[in-house]
CSV table of C-alpha atoms in Angstrom, one decimal:
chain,number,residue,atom,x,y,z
U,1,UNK,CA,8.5,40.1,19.3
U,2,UNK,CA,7.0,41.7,16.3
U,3,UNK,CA,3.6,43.0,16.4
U,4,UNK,CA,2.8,43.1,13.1
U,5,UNK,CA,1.2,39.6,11.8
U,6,UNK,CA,2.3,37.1,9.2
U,7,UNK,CA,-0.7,37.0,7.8
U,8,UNK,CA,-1.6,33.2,5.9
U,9,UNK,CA,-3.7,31.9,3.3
U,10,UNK,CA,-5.1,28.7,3.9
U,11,UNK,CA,-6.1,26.7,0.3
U,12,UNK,CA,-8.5,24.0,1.4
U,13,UNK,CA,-10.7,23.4,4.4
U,14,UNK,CA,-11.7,19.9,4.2
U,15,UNK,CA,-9.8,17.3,7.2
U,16,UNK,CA,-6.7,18.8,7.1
U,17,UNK,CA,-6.8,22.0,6.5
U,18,UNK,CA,-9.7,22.6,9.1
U,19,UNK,CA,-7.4,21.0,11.5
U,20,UNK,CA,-4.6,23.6,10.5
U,21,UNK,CA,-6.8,26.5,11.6
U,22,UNK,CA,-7.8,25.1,15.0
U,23,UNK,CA,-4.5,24.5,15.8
U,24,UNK,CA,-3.3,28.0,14.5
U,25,UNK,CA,-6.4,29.2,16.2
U,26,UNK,CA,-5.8,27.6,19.7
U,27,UNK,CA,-2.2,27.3,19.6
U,28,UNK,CA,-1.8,31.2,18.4
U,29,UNK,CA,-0.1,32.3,21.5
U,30,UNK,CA,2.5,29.6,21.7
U,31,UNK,CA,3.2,29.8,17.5
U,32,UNK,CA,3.9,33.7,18.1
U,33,UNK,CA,6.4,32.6,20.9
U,34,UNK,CA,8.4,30.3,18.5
U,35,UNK,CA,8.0,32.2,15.2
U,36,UNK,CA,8.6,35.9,16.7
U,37,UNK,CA,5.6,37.0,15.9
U,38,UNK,CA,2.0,36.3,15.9
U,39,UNK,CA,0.4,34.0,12.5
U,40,UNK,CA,-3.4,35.5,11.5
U,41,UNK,CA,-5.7,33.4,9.2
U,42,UNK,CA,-6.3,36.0,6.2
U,43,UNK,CA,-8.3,33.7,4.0
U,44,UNK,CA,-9.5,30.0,3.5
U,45,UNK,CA,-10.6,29.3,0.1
U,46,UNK,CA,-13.1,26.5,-0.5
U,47,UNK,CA,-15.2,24.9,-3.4
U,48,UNK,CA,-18.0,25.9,-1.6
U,49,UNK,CA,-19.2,28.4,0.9
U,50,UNK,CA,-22.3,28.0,3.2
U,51,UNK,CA,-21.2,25.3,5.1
U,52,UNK,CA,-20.6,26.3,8.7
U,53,UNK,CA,-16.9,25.4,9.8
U,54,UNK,CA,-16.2,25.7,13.3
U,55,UNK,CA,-13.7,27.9,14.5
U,56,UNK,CA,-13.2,30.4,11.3
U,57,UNK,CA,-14.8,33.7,10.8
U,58,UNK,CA,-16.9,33.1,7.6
U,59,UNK,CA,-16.0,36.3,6.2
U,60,UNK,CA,-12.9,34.9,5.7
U,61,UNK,CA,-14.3,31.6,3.4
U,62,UNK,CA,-14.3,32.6,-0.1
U,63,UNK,CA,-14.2,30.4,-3.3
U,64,UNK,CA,-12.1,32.7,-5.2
U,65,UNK,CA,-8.5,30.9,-4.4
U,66,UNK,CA,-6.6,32.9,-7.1
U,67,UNK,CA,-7.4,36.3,-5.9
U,68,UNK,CA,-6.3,35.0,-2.5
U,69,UNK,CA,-3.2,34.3,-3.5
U,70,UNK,CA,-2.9,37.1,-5.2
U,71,UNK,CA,-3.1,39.4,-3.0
U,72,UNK,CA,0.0,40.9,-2.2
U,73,UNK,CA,-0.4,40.8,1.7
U,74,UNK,CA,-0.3,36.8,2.0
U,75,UNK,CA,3.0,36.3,3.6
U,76,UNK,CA,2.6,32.1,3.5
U,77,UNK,CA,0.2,29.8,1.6
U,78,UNK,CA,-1.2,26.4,2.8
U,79,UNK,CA,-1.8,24.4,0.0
U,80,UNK,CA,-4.0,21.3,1.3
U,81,UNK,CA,-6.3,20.8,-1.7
U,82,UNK,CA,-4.3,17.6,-3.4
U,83,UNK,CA,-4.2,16.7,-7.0
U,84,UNK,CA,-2.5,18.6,-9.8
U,85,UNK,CA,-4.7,21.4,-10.7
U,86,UNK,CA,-5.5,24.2,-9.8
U,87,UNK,CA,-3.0,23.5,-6.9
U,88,UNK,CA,-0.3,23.9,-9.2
U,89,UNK,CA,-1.1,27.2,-10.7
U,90,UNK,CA,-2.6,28.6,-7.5
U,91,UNK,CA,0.8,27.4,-5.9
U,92,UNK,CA,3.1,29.7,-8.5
U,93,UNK,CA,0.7,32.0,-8.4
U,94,UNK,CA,1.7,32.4,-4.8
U,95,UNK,CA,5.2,32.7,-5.5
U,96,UNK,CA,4.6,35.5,-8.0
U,97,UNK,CA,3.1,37.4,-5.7
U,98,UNK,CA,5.4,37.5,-2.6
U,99,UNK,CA,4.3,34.2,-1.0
U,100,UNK,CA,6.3,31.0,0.5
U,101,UNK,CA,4.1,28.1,0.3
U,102,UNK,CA,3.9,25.3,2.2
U,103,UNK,CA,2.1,21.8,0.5
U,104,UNK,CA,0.9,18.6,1.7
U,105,UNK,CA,0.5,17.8,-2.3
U,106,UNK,CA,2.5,14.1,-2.6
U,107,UNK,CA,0.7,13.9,-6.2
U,108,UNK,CA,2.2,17.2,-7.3
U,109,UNK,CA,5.5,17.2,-5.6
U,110,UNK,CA,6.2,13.9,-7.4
U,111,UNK,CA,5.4,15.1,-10.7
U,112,UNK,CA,6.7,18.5,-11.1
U,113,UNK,CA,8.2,19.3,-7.9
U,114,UNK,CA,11.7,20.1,-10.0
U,115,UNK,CA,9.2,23.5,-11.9
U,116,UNK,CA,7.4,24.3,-8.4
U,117,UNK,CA,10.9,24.5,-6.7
U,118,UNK,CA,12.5,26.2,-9.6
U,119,UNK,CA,9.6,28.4,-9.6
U,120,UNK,CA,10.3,29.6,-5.7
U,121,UNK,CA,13.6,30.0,-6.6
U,122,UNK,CA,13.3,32.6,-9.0
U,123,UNK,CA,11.2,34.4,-6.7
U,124,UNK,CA,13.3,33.8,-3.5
U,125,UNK,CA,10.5,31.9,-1.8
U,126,UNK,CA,10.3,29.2,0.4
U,127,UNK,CA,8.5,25.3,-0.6
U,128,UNK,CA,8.1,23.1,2.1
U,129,UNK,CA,6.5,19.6,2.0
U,130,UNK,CA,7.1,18.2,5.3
U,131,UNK,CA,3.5,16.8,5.4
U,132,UNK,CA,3.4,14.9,1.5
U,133,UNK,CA,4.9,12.1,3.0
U,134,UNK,CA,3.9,9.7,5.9
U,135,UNK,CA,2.0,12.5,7.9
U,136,UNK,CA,3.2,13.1,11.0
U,137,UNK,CA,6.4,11.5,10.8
U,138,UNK,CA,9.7,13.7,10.9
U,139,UNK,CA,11.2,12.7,7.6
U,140,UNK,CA,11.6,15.4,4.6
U,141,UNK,CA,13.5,17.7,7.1
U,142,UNK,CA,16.2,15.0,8.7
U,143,UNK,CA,16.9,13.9,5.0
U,144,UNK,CA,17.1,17.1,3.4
U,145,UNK,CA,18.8,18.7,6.4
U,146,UNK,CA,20.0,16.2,9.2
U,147,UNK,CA,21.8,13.6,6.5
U,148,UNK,CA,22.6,16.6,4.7
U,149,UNK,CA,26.4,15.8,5.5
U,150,UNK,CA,25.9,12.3,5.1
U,151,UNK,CA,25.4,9.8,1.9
U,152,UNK,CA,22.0,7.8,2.0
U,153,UNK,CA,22.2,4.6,0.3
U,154,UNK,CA,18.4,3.4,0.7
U,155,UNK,CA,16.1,4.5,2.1
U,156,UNK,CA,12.9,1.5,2.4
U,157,UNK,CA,9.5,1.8,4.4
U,158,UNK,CA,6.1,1.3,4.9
U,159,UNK,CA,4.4,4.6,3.5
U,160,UNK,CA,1.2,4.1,3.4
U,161,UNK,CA,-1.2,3.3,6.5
U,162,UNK,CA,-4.4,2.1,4.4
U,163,UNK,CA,-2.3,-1.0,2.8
U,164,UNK,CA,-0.7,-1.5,6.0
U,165,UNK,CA,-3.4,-2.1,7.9
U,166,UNK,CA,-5.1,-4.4,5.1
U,167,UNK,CA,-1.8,-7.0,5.0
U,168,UNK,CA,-1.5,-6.9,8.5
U,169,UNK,CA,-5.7,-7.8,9.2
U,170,UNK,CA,-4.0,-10.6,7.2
U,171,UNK,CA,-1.3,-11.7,8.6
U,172,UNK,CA,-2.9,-11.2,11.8
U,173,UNK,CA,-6.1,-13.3,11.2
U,174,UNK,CA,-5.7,-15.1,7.9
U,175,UNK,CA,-8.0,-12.7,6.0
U,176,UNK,CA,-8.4,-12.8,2.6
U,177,UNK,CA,-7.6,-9.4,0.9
U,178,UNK,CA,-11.2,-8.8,0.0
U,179,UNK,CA,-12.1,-9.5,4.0
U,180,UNK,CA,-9.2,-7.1,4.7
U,181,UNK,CA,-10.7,-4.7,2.8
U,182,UNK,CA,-14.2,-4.8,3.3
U,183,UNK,CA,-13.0,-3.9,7.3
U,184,UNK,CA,-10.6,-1.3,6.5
U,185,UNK,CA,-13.8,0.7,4.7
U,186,UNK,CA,-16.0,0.3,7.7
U,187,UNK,CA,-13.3,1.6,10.0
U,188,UNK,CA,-12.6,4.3,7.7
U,189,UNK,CA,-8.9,3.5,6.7
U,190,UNK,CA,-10.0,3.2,2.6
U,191,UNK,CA,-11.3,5.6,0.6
U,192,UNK,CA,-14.6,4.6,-1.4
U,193,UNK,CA,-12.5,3.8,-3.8
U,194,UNK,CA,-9.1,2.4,-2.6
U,195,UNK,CA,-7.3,2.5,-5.7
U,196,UNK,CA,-4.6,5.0,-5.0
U,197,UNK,CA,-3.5,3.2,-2.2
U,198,UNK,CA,-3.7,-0.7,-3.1
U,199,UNK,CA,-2.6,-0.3,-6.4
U,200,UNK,CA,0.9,1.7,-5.1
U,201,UNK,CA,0.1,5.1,-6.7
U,202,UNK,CA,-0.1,6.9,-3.0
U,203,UNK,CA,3.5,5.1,-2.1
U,204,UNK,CA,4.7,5.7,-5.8
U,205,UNK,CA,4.4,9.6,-5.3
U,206,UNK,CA,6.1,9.6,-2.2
U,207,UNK,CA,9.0,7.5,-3.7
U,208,UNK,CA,9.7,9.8,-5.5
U,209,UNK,CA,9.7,12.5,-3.7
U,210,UNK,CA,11.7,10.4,-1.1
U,211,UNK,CA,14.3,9.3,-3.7
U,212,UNK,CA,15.2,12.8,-4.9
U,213,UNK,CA,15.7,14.0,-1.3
U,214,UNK,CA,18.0,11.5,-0.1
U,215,UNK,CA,20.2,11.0,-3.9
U,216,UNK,CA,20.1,14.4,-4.8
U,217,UNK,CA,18.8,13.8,-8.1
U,218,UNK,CA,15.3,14.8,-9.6
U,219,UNK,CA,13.5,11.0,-9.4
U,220,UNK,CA,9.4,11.7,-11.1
U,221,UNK,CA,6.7,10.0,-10.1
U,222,UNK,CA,7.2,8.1,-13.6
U,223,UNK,CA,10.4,6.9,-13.0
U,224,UNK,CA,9.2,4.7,-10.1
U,225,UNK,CA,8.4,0.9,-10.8
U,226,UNK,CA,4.6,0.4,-9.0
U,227,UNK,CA,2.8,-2.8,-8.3
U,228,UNK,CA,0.1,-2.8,-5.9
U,229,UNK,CA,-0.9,-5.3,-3.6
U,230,UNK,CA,-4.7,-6.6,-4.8
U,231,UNK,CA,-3.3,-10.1,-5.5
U,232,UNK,CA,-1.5,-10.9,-2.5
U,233,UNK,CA,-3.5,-14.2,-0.6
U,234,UNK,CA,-3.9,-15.7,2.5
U,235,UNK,CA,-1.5,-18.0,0.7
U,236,UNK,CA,1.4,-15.9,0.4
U,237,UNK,CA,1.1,-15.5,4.1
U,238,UNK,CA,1.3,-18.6,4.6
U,239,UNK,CA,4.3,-19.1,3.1
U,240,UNK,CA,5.9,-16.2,4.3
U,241,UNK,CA,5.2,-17.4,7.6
U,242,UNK,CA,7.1,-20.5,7.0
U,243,UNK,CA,9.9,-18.9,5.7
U,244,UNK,CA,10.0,-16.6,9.2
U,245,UNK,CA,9.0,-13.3,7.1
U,246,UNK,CA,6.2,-11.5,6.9
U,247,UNK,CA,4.4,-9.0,3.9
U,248,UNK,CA,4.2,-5.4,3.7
U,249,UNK,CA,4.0,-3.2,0.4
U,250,UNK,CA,7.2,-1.8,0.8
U,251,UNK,CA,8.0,1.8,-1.0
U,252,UNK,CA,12.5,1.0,-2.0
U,253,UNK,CA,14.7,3.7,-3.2
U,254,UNK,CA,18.4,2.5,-3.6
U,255,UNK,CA,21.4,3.6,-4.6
U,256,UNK,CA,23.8,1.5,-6.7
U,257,UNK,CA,27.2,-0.2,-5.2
U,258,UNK,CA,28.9,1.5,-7.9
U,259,UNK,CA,27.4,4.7,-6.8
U,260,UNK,CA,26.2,6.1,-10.5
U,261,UNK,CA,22.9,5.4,-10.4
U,262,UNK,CA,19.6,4.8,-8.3
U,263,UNK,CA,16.3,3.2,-8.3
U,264,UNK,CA,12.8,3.6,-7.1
U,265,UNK,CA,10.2,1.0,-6.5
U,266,UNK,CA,6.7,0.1,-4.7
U,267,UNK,CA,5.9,-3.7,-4.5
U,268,UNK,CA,4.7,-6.3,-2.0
U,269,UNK,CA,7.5,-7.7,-0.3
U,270,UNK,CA,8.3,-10.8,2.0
U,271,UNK,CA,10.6,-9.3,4.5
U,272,UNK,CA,12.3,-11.3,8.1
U,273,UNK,CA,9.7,-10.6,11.1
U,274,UNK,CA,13.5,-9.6,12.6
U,275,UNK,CA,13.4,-6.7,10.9
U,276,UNK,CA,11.9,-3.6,12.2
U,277,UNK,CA,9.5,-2.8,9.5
U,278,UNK,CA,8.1,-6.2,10.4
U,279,UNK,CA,6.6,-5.0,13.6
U,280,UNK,CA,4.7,-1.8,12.1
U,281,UNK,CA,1.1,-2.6,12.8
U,282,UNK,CA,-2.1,-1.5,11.9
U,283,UNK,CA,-2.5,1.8,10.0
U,284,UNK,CA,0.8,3.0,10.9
U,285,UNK,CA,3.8,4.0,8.8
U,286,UNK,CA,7.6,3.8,9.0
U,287,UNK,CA,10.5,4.5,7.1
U,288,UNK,CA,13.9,2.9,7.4
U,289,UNK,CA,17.1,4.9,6.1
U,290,UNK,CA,20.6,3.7,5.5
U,291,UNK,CA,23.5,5.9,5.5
U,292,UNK,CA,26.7,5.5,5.8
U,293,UNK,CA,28.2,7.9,9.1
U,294,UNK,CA,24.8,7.6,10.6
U,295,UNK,CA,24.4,3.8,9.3
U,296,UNK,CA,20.5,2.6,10.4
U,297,UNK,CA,17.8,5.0,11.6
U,298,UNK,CA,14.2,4.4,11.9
U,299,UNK,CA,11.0,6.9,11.8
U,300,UNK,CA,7.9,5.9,13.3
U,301,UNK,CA,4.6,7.1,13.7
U,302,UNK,CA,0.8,7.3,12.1
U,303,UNK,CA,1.2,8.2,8.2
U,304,UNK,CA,-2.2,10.1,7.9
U,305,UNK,CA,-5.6,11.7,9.2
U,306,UNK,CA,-6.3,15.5,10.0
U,307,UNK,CA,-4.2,15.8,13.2
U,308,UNK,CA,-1.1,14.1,12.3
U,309,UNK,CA,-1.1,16.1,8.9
U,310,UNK,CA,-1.8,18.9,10.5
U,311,UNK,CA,0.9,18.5,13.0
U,312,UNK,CA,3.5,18.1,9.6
U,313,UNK,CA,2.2,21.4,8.1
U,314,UNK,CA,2.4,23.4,11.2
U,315,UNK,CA,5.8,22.6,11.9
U,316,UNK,CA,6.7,23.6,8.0
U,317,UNK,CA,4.3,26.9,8.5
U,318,UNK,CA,6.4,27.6,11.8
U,319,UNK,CA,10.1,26.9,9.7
U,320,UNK,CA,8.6,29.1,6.6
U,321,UNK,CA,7.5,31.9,9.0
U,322,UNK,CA,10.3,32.3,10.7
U,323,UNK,CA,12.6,32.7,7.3
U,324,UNK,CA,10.2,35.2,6.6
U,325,UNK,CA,11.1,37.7,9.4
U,326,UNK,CA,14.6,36.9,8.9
U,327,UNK,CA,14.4,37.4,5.5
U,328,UNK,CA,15.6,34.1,4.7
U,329,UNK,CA,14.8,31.0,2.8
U,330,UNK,CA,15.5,27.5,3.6
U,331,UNK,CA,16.9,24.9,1.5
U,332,UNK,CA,15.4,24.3,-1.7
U,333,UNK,CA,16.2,21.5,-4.3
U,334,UNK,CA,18.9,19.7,-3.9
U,335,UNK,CA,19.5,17.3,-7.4
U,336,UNK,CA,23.3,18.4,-8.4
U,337,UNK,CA,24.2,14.6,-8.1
U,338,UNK,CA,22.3,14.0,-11.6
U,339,UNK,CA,22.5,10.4,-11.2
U,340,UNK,CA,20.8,7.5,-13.6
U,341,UNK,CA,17.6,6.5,-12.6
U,342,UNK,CA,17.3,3.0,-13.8
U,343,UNK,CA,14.7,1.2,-14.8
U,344,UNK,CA,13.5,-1.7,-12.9
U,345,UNK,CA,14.9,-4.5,-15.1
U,346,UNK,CA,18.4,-3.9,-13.5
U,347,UNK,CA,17.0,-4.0,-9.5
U,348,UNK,CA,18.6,-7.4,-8.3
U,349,UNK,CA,16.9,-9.2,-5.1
U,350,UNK,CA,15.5,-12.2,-3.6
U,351,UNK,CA,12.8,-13.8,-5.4
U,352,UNK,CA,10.4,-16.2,-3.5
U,353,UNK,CA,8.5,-18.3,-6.2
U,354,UNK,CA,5.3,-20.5,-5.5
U,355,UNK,CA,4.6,-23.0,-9.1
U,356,UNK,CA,1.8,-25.4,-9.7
U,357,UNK,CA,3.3,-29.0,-11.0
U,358,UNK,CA,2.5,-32.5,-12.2
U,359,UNK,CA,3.4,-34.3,-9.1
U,360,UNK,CA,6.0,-36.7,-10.5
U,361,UNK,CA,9.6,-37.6,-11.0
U,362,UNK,CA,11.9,-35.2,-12.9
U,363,UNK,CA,9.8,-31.9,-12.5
U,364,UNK,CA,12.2,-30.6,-10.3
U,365,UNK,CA,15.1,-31.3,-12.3
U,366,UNK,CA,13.4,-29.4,-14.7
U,367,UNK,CA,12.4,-26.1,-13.0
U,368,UNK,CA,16.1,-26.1,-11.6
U,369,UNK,CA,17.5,-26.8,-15.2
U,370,UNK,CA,15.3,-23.5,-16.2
U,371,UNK,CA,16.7,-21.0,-13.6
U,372,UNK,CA,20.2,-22.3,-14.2
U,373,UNK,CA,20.1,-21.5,-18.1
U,374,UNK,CA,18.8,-17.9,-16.9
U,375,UNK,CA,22.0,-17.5,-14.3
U,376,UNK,CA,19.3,-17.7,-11.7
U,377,UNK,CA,20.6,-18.9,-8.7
U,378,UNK,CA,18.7,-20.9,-6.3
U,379,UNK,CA,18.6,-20.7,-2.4
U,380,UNK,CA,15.9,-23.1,-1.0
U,381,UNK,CA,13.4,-25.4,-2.8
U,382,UNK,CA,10.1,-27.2,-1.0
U,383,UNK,CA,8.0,-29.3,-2.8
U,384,UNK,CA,4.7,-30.7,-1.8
U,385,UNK,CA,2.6,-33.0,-3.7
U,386,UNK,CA,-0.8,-34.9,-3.9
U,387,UNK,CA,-3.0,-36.8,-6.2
U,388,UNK,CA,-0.7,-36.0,-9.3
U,389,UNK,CA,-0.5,-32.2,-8.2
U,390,UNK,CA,2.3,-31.1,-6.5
U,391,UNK,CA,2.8,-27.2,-4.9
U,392,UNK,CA,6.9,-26.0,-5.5
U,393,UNK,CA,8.2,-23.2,-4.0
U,394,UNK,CA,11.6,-21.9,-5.1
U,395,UNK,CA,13.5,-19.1,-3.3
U,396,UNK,CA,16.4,-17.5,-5.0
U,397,UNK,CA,19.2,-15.7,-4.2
U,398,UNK,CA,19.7,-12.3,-5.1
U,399,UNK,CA,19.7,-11.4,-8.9
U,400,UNK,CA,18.4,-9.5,-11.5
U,401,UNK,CA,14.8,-8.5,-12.2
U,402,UNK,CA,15.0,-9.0,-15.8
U,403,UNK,CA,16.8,-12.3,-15.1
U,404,UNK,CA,13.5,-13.8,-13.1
U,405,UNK,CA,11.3,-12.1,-15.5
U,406,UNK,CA,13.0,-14.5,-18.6
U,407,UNK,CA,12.9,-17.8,-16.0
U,408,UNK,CA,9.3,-17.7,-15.0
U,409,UNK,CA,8.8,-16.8,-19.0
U,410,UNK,CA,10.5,-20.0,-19.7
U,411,UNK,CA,8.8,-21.9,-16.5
U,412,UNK,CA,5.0,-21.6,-18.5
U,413,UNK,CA,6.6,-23.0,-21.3
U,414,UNK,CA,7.4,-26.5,-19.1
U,415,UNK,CA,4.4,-28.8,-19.8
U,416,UNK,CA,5.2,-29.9,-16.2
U,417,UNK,CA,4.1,-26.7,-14.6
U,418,UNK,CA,1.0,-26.0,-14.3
U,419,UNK,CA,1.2,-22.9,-13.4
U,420,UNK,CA,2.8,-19.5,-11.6
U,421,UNK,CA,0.9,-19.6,-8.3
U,422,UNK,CA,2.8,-15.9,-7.3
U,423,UNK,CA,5.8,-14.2,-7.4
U,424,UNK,CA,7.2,-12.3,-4.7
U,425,UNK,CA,10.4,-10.5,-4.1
U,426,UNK,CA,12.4,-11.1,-1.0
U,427,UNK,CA,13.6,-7.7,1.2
U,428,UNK,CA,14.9,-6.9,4.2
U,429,UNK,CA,17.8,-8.5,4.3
C-alpha cells in the first residue's frame, strides 16, 4: 500500500458533506484498504467559519473555496454545495489544476453536464455523479457501466422521496395534498419551501441526467417536459383506486420503437398497484429500467438525507481515487448516439379523464363524438349522475399527447360539459 496520501478537498460542510468527513474520518483505515492508500481531509471550504463542526480540525475550514481548489496538491474534489454557481467554476477550476472531482450537483449536471465533462476530458480528469440522483441508490454506475453492453429502452421511477411520501400520506389516509404537506414539513421530508420538489424541478434534473446515461445522447434539463403534482386530490385517488392503480409523480425517459429518438418527462401518473413502483412507500425512491438482454431490473432504496448521500459520494471518492493511483480515468460522457430529443407533443399513453356534465341524455354521445374526430380512442367510460350534474370519467387507450391536448380543447367547447375535473396520464403498463 502507498504511504503517501490522496489528499481531498471537501466543497461544502452542511448535511452531506459533514457526513462525508465522519465517514472518511472513521472509516479511514478500511478506505486505505480498498483504495491502496490512505484518503486525508486537506480542506473544507464553507460560507462561514466559526461554527464548531464535530470531527474536523478547524484549521482546515476556510471560506476561500477557489484557492482550495487551486492548490495544486488536491488530488480529488467533493463538490456538495448544489446550485449552479460558484460550483461550476470552482468545479473546472479543479480540473485545471490537477483535480478529479466528484459532485452530488443534480442541478448542474442537468444543465451543463455535457461542458463539465468535456472540461475533465481535456484535462484527463475524472467526474463522477453517483450521488445527483436518488441518494443512496446504485444507479449512475450499473447504467453507465453494467448496461454498458446492453440497449436501455426506458428507464421510469420514483426519484424523489419528498413527493413520494406526500401522494402516498394520501393514498394511504385520504389526505388532501395540503394535509399531506403540512405533515411532510413537520417530519422534515419538505424544504420550507417545497417547490423544487412538488413542482417536478428536483425529478426534472435527474431526468435528464438519467436520460443521457442510458440513450447516450446529451438530454438538458430543458429538454424535459415537468409538471408537478400540487393539483393532484383526494379525488384522483379515488379514482385511481377504482381503476386498481395507484399515483406517484413518476420521472419517464423512453426511447422510440423506431429507435431514432427519445423523450424525457416528470408528471403525476396513475400506474397498476401490480406494478412494482406501486409498492414504494414513504420517502423512499426507486427506479425501474428496461433493457433489452437484461429485460426488467429494479433499484430500491432511500433517495436522500446526509447518510445515504454520503454513502453515494464515498463510493464515487473510493472509484475516483483508485484511478488516481493507477493513473487512470473512468468512463466519461457517453452521447455518440446523437439521437432526437422530442418534445412532449409526440409522447403517446393512456389518458384517464374525469369531466363535469349536465346529467342528461346525449352528453355521452357527445364527449365520444369529440375524441373520435381527434383519433382518440376510448378504453372504458363510467358515468355517474345526480340532480342534473353528472361526474364522466373517460379512459383512453394509448395515443398521442398532442392528440388529448386538441380533445379536451374541444370538450370546454361542449355546452354539456361543465367542466375538466383533471387529467391524468396512465403508466405502467
Amino acid at each position: 500500500m502507498r504511504t503517501r496520501p490522496l489528499k481531498v478537498a471537501l466543497l461544502g460542510c452542511g448535511v452531506v458533506g459533514s457526513e462525508v468527513a465522519r465517514i472518511m474520518t472513521t472509516h479511514a483505515d478500511d478506505l486505505a484498504a480498498r483504495i491502496g492508500a490512505p484518503v486525508e481531509l486537506a480542506g473544507v471550504a464553507v460560507r462561514r467559519t466559526g461554527k464548531a463542526r464535530e470531527g474536523i480540525d478547524p484549521a482546515l475550514v476556510t471560506t476561500d473555496a477557489t484557492a482550495l481548489v487551486k492548490r495544486g496538491d488536491i488530488d480529488v474534489v467533493v463538490e456538495v454545495i448544489g446550485g449552479i454557481e460558484p460550483a461550476r467554476t470552482l468545479i473546472t477550476t479543479a480540473f485545471e489544476h490537477g483535480a478529479s472531482v466528484v459532485s452530488a450537483n443534480k442541478a448542474l449536471l442537468a444543465q451543463d453536464g455535457a461542458a463539465l465533462h468535456a472540461a475533465a476530458e481535456a484535462n484527463g480528469k475524472d467526474l463522477y455523479y453517483e450521488a445527483a440522483v436518488a441518494g443512496a441508490i446504485p444507479l449512475i454506475r450499473p447504467l453507465r457501466e453494467s448496461l454498458a453492453g446492453d440497449k436501455v429502452n426506458r428507464v421510469l421511477g420514483i426519484v424523489n422521496g419528498t413527493t413520494n411520501f406526500i401522494l402516498d400520506k394520501m393514498d394511504s389516509t385520504g389526505a388532501g395534498y395540503q394535509e399531506a404537506l403540512d405533515e411532510a414539513t413537520a417530519l422534515g421530508y419538505a424544504e420550507a419551501d417545497p417547490t423544487a420538489d412538488v413542482e417536478g424541478f428536483d425529478a426534472a434534473a435527474k431526468a435528464a441526467i438519467l436520460a443521457g446515461i442510458a440513450f447516450h445522447t446529451r438530454v438538458r434539463l430543458d429538454d424535459v417536459y415537468r409538471e408537478g403534482m400540487t393539483e393532484v386530490t383526494a379525488a384522483d385517488f379515488r379514482s385511481a383506486n377504482e381503476m386498481g392503480c395507484t399515483i406517484k409523480l413518476l420521472a419517464i425517459c423512453e426511447r422510440s420503437k423506431d429507435g431514432t429518438s427519445v423523450t424525457a418527462r416528470v408528471h403525476p401518473a396513475m400506474i397498476p398497484l401490480s406494478h412494482p413502483l406501486a409498492s414504494v412507500r414513504g420517502a423512499y425512491n426507486a427506479v425501474f429500467v428496461e433493457s433489452d438482454a437484461a429485460g426488467q431490473l429494479m433499484f430500491y432504496g432511500p433517495g436522500a438525507g446526509g447518510s445515504p448521500t454520503a454513502s453515494a459520494v464515498l463510493g464515487d471518492l473510493v472509484a475516483v481515487c483508485r484511478n488516481r493511483l493507477n493513473g487512470a480515468t473512468g468512463p466519461g460522457e457517453s452521447a455518440y448516439a446523437d439521437l432526437t430529443v422530442s418534445p412532449m407533443g409526440d409522447v403517446v399513453t393512456r389518458y384517464h379523464i374525469s369531466l363535469d356534465v349536465a346529467d342528461k341524455p346525449g352528453v355521452l354521445a357527445q364527449v365520444a363524438t369529440v375524441f373520435a374526430e381527434h383519433g382518440v380512442s376510448i378504453d372504458t367510460v363510467r358515468q355517474q349522475g345526480k340532480d342534473g350534474e353528472a361526474s364522466l370519467v373517460v379512459v383512453t387507450h394509448r395515443a398521442f399527447d398532442a392528440s388529448l391536448s386538441g380533445t379536451v380543447e374541444a370538450l370546454r367547447k361542449l355546452d354539456t360539459v361543465r367542466g375538466v375535473a383533471s387529467i391524468m396520464r396512465v403508466e405502467g403498463e
